[in-house]
Short mmCIF file of C-alpha atoms and ligand atoms in Angstrom, two decimals:
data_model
loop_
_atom_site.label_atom_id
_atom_site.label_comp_id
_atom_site.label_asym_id
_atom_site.label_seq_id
_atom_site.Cartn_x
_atom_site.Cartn_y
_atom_site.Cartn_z
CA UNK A 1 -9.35 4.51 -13.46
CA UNK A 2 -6.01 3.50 -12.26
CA UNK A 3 -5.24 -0.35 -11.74
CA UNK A 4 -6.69 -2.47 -8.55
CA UNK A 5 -4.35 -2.39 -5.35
CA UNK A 6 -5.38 -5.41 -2.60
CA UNK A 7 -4.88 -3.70 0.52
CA UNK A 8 -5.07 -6.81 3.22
CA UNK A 9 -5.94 -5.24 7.03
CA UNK A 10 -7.99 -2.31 5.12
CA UNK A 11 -10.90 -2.14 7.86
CA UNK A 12 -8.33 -1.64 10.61
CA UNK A 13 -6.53 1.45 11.97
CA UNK A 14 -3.75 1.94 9.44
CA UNK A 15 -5.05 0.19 6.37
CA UNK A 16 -8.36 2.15 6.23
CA UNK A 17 -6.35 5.61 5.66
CA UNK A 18 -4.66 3.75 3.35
CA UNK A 19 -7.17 3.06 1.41
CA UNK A 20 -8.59 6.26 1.61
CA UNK A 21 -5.62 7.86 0.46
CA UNK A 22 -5.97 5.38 -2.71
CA UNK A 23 -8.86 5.85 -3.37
CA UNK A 24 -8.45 9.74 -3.47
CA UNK A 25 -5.79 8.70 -5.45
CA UNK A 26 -8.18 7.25 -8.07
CA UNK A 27 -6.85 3.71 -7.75
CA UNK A 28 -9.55 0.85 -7.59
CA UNK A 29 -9.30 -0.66 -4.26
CA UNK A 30 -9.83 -4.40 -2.91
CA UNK A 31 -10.04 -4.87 0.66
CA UNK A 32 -9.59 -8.36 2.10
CA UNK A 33 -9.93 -7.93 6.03
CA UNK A 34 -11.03 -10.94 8.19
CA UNK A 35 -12.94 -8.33 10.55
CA UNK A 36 -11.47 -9.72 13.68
CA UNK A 37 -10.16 -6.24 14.97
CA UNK A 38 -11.27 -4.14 11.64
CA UNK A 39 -14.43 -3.11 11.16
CA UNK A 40 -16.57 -3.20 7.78
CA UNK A 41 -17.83 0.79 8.16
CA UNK A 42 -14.23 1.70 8.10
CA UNK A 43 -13.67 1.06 4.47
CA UNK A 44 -13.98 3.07 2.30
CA UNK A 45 -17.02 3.21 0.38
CA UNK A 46 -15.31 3.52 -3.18
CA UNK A 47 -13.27 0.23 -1.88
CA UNK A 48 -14.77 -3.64 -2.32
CA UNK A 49 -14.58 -5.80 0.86
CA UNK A 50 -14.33 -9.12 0.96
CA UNK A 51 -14.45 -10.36 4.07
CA UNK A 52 -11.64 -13.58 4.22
CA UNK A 53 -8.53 -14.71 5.84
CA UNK A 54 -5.19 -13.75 3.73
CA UNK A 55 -4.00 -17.06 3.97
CA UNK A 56 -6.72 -18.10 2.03
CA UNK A 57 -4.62 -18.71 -0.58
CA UNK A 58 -7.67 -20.05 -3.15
CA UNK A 59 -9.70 -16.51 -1.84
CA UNK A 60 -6.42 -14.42 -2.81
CA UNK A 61 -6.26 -16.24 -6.17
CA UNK A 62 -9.51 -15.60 -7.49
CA UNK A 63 -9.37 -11.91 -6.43
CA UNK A 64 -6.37 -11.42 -8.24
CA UNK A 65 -7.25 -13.15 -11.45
CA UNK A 66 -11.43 -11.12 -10.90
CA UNK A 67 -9.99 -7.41 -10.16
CA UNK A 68 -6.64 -7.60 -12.02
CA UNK A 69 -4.96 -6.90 -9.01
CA UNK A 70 -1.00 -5.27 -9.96
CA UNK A 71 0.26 -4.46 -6.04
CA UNK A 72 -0.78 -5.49 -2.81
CA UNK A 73 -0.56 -3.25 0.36
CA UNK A 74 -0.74 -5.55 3.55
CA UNK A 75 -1.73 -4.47 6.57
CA UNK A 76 -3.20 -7.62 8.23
CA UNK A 77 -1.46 -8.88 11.23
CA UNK A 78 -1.60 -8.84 14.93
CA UNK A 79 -0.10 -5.75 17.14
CA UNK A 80 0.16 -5.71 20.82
CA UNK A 81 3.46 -7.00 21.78
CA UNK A 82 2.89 -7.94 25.35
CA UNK A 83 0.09 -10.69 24.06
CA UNK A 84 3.01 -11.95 21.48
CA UNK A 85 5.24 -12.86 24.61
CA UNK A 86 2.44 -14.56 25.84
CA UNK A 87 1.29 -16.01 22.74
CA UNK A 88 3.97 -16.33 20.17
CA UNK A 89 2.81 -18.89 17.82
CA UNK A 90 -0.32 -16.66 17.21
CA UNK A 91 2.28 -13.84 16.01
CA UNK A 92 4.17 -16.39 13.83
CA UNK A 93 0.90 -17.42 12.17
CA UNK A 94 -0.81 -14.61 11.77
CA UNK A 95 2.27 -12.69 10.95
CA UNK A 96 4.89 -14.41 9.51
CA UNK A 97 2.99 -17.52 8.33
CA UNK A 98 -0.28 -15.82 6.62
CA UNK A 99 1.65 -13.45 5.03
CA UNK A 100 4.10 -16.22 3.42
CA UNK A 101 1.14 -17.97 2.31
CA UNK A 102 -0.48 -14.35 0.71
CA UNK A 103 3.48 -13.61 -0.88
CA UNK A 104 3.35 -17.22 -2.11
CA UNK A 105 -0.71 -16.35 -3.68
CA UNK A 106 0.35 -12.96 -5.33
CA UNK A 107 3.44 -14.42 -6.71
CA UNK A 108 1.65 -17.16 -8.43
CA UNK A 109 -0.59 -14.83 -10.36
CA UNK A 110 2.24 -12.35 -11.40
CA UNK A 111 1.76 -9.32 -8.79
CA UNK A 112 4.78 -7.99 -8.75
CA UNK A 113 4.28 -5.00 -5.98
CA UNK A 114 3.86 -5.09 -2.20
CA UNK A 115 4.02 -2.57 0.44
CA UNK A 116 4.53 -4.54 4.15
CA UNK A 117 3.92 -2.46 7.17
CA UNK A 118 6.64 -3.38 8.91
CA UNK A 119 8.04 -1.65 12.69
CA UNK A 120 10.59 -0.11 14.12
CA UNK A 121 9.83 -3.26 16.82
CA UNK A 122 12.23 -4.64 14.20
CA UNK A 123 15.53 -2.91 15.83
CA UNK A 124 14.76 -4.09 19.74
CA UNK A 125 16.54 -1.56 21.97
CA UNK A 126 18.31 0.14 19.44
CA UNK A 127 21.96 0.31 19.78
CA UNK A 128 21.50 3.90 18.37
CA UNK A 129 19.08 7.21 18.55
CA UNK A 130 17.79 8.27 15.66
CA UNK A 131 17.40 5.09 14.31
CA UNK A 132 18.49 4.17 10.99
CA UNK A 133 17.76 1.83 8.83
CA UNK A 134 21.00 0.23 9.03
CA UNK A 135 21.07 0.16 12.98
CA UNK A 136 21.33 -3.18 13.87
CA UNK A 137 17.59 -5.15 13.82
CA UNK A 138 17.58 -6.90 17.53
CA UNK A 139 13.75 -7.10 18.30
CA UNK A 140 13.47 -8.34 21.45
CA UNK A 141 9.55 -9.74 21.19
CA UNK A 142 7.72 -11.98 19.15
CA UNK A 143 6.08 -9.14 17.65
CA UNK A 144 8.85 -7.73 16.35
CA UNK A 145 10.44 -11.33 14.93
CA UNK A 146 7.34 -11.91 13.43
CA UNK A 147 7.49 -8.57 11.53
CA UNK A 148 11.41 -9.19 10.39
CA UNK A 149 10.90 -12.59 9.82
CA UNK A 150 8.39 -11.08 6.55
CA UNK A 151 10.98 -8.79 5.30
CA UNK A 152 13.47 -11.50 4.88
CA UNK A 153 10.43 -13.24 3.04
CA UNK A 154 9.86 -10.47 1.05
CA UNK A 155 13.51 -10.32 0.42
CA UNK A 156 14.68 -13.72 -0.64
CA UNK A 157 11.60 -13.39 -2.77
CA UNK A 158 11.93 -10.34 -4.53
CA UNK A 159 16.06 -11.96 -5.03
CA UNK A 160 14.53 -14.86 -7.05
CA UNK A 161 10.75 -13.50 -8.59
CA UNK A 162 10.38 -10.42 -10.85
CA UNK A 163 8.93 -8.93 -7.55
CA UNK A 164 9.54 -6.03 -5.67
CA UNK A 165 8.70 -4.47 -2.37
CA UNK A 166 8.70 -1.46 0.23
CA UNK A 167 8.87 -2.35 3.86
CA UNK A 168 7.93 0.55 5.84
CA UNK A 169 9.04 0.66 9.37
CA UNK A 170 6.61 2.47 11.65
CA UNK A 171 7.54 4.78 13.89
CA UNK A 172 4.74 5.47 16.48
CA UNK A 173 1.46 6.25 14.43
CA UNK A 174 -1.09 8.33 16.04
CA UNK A 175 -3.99 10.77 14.82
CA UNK A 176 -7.17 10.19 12.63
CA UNK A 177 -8.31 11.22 9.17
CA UNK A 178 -8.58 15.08 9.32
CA UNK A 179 -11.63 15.06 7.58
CA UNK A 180 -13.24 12.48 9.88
CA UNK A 181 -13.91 9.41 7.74
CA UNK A 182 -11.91 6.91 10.12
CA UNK A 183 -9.71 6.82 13.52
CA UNK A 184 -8.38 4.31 15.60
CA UNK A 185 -11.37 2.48 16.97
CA UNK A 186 -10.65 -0.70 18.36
CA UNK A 187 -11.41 -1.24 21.76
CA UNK A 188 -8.74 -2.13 24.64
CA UNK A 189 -6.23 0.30 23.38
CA UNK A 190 -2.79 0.92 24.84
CA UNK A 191 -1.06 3.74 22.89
CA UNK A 192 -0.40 6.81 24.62
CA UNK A 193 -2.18 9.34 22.52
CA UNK A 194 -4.98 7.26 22.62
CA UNK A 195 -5.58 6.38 25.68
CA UNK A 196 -4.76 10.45 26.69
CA UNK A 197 -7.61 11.06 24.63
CA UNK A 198 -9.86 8.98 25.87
CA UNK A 199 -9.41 10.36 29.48
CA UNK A 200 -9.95 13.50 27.50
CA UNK A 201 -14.00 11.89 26.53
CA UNK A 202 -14.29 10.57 30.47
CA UNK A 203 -13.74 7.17 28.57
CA UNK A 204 -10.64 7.06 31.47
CA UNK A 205 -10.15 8.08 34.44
CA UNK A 206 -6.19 8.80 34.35
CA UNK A 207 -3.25 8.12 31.70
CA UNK A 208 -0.37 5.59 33.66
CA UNK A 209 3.13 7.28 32.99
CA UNK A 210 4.91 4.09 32.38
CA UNK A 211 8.14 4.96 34.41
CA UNK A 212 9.85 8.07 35.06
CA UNK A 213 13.68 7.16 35.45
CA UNK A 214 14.38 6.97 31.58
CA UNK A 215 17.71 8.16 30.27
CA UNK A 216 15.63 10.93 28.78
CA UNK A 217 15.59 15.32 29.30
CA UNK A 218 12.42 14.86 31.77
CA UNK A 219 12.73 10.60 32.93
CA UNK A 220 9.79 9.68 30.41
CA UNK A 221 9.55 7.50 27.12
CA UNK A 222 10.37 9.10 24.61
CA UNK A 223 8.66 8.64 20.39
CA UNK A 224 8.76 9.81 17.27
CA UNK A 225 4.81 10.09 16.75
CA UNK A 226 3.66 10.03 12.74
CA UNK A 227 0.28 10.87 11.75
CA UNK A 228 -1.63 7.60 10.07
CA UNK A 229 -2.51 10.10 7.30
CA UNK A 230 1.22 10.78 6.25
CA UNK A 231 1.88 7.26 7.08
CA UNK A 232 -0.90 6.36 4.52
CA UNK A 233 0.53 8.91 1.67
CA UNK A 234 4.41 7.01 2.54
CA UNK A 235 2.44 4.36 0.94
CA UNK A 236 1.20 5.67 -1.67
CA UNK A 237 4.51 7.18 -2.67
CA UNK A 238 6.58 4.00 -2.00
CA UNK A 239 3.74 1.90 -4.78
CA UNK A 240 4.85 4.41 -7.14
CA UNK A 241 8.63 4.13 -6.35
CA UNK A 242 7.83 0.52 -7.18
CA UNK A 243 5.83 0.88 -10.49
CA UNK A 244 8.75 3.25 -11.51
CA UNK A 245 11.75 1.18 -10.78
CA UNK A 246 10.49 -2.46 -10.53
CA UNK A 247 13.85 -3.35 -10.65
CA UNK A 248 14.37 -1.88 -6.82
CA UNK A 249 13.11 -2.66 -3.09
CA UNK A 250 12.75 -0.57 -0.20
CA UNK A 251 13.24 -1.16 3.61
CA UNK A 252 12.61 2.41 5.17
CA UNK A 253 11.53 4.08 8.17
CA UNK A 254 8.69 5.98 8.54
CA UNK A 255 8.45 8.61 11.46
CA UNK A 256 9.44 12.08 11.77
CA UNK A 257 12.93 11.91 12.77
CA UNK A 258 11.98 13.91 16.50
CA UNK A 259 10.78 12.74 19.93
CA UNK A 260 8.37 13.86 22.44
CA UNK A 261 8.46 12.63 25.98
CA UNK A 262 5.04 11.03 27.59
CA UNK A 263 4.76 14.31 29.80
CA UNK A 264 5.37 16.18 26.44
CA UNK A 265 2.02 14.57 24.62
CA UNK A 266 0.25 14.74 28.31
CA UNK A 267 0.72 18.72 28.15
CA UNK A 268 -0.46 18.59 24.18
CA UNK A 269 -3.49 16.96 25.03
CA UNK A 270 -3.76 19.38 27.94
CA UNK A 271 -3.37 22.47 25.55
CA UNK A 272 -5.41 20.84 22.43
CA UNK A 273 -8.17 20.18 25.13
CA UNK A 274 -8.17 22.37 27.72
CA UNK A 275 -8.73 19.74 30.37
CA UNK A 276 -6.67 18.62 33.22
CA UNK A 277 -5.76 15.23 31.89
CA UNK A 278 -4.89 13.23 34.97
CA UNK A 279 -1.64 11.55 35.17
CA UNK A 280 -0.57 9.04 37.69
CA UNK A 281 3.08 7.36 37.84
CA UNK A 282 3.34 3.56 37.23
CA UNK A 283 6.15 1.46 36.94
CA UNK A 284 8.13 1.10 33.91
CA UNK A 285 6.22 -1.53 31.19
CA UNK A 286 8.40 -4.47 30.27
CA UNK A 287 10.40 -3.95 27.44
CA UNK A 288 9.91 -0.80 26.71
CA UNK A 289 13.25 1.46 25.22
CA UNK A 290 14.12 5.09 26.73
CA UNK A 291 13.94 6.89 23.41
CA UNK A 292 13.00 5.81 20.33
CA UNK A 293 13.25 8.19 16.92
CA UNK A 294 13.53 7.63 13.17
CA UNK A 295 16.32 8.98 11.06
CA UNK A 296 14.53 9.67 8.64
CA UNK A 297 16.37 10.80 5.37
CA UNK A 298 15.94 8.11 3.64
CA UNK A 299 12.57 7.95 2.78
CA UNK A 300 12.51 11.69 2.05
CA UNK A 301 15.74 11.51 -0.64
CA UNK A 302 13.86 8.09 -2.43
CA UNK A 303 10.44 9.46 -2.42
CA UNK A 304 8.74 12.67 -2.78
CA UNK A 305 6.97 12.23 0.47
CA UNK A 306 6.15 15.33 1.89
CA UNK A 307 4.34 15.15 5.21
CA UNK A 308 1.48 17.21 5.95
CA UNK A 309 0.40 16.82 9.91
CA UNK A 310 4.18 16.88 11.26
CA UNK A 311 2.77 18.44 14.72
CA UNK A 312 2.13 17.15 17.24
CA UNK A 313 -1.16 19.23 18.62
CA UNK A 314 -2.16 18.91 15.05
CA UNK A 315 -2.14 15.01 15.67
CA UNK A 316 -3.85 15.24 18.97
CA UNK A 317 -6.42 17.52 17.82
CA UNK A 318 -7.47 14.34 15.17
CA UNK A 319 -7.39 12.05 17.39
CA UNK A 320 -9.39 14.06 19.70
CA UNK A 321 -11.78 14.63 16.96
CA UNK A 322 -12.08 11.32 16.26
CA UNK A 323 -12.68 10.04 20.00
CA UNK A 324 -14.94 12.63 20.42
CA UNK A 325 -17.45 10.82 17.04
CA UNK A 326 -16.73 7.91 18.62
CA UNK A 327 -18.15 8.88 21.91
CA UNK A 328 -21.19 10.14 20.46
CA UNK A 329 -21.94 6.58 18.83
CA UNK A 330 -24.86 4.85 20.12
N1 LIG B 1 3.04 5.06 27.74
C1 LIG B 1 2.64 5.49 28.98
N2 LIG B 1 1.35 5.23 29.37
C2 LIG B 1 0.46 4.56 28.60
C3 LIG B 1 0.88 4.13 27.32
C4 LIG B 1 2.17 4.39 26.92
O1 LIG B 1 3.41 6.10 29.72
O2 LIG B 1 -0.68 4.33 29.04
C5 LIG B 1 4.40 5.36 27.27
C6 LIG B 1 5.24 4.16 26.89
O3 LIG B 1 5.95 3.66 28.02
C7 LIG B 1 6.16 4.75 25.83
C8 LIG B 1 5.28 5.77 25.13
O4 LIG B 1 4.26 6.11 26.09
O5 LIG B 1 7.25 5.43 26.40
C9 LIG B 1 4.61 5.27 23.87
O6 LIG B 1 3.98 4.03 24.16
P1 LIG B 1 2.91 3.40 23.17
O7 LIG B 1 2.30 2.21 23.85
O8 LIG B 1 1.97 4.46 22.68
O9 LIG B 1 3.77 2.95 21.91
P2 LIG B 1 5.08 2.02 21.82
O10 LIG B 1 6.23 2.97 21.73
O11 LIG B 1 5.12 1.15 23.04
O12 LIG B 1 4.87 1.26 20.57
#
């Protein structure tokens, strides 16, 4: 058995493939997951839950020092940016403040690895497409401070501990386990593949194109959209990086370094499906940037991180998948 990775936010979305991939992995898994938006069947069954706040610092401690944790993978932390405008403070805490207090935990009992999901909210309205990891960060939300305000944490801290970390900066993630096992599941989503999908199950009646006068080939938003399960192996591969060089830290994006345009994904789903997926315009949503893509040669020349599901009907057809078990839940 490998060592004991705490993976914090491991019932929700993203962490739950990550600690699939883990476990597959063979490593001994800790979940700590406060089951606000996670939920406890979406762990893995090889995993341990413990069901706690991560700024419980006295809860972190003692799993530490009972499992022998050596790296922590934290995924815990609030994501919709529109409620972040309109609740800050809530971002800062359950952001930037609980995840000082878990860096400040780990630290104190000698973990010396940790993987932050971090965003590519971090660069704003990026002053250039693809992105790269030296674009200038200018997040222009809450959200996105909250997220950058950690990876100067993580940082100053790996600068002065013998501690060091991978942020990863997601791109848009999208898709489900292609075996089944988990799926994004929380209710009240607003990601495009997601919500296409559900009007795919007659969960919706219609997908809302968010504007259609983008500087973009056809007037829509354009994203780099990166399956969770190659997002979850990025993690995997950036622990290792750590293990073998703990002398070296990582800020890197994670997408697939190419866009698709909302009408794009609209015609996937239409293809994967075979269903008219109705589409009505809407104004443009606040904030939102004209195109957004990773560069991402960076991550592939520091890792050997080979992705598996880089296609897009190959992500739709997932999620679909996964709607579709939802759906059929009592
Ligand atoms: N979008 C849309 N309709 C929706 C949800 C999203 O047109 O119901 C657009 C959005 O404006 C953006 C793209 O789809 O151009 C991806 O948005 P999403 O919310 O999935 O991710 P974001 O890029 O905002 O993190």
């Amino acid at each position: 058995m490998k060592p004991t990775i705490l993976v914090t936010g491991g019932a929700g979305y993203i962490g739950s493939h990550a600690v699939m991939a883990l476990c597959d992995a063979g490593y001994r898994v800790v979940v700590l997951d406060n089951l606000t938006t996670g939920f406890a069947w979406a762990v893995d069954k090889r995993a341990t839950l413990v069901e706690g706040a991560v700024d419980n610092v006295a809860l972190v401690r003692r799993i530490c020092a009972e499992y022998d944790v050596i790296g922590v993978m934290h995924f815990a932390g609030s994501i919709i940016v529109p409620e972040s405008v309109e609740n800050p403070l809530k971002y800062y805490a359950n952001n930037t403040a609980a995840s000082r207090a878990l860096i400040a935990a780990v630290v104190a009992c000698g973990v010396q690895h940790f993987i932050f999901s971090s965003t590519a909210a971090t660069y704003g309205i990026p002053e250039e497409v693809p992105v790269k990891e030296t674009t200038p960060l200018a997040p222009i939300n809450p959200y996105g401070r909250s997220k950058l305000m950690t990876e100067w944490m993580l940082a100053d801290v790996a600068a002065a501990h013998k501690f060091n970390y991978c942020a990863l900066r997601y791109f848009n993630v999208a898709g489900a386990d292609p075996h089944g096992r988990s799926g994004q599941s929380t209710a009240g989503a607003t990601h495009l593949i997601k919500i296409a999908v559900e009007v795919a199950t007659g969960k919706r009646n219609h997908v809302s194109i968010f504007g259609t006068d983008y500087a973009t080939p056809d007037g829509t938003g354009v994203r780099d959209y990166i399956h969770v399960s190659d997002l979850a192996t990025a993690h995997l591969r950036a622990l290792e990086a750590l293990f073998a060089d703990p002398t070296r830290s990582h800020t890197l994006n994670c997408g697939y370094g190419k866009g698709y345009s909302v009408l794009e994904v609209l015609d996937a789903v239409r293809r994967v499906t075979n269903l008219e997926i109705k589409a009505e315009m809407a104004p443009r949503r606040a904030g939102d940037p004209d195109c957004l893509i990773s560069d991402n040669r960076e991550i592939l020349a520091r890792f050997p991180w080979v992705p598996e599901y880089d296609d897009l009907d190959m992500i739709v057809s997932h999620a679909l998948a996964w709607e579709r078990k939802l759906a059929a839940r009592p």
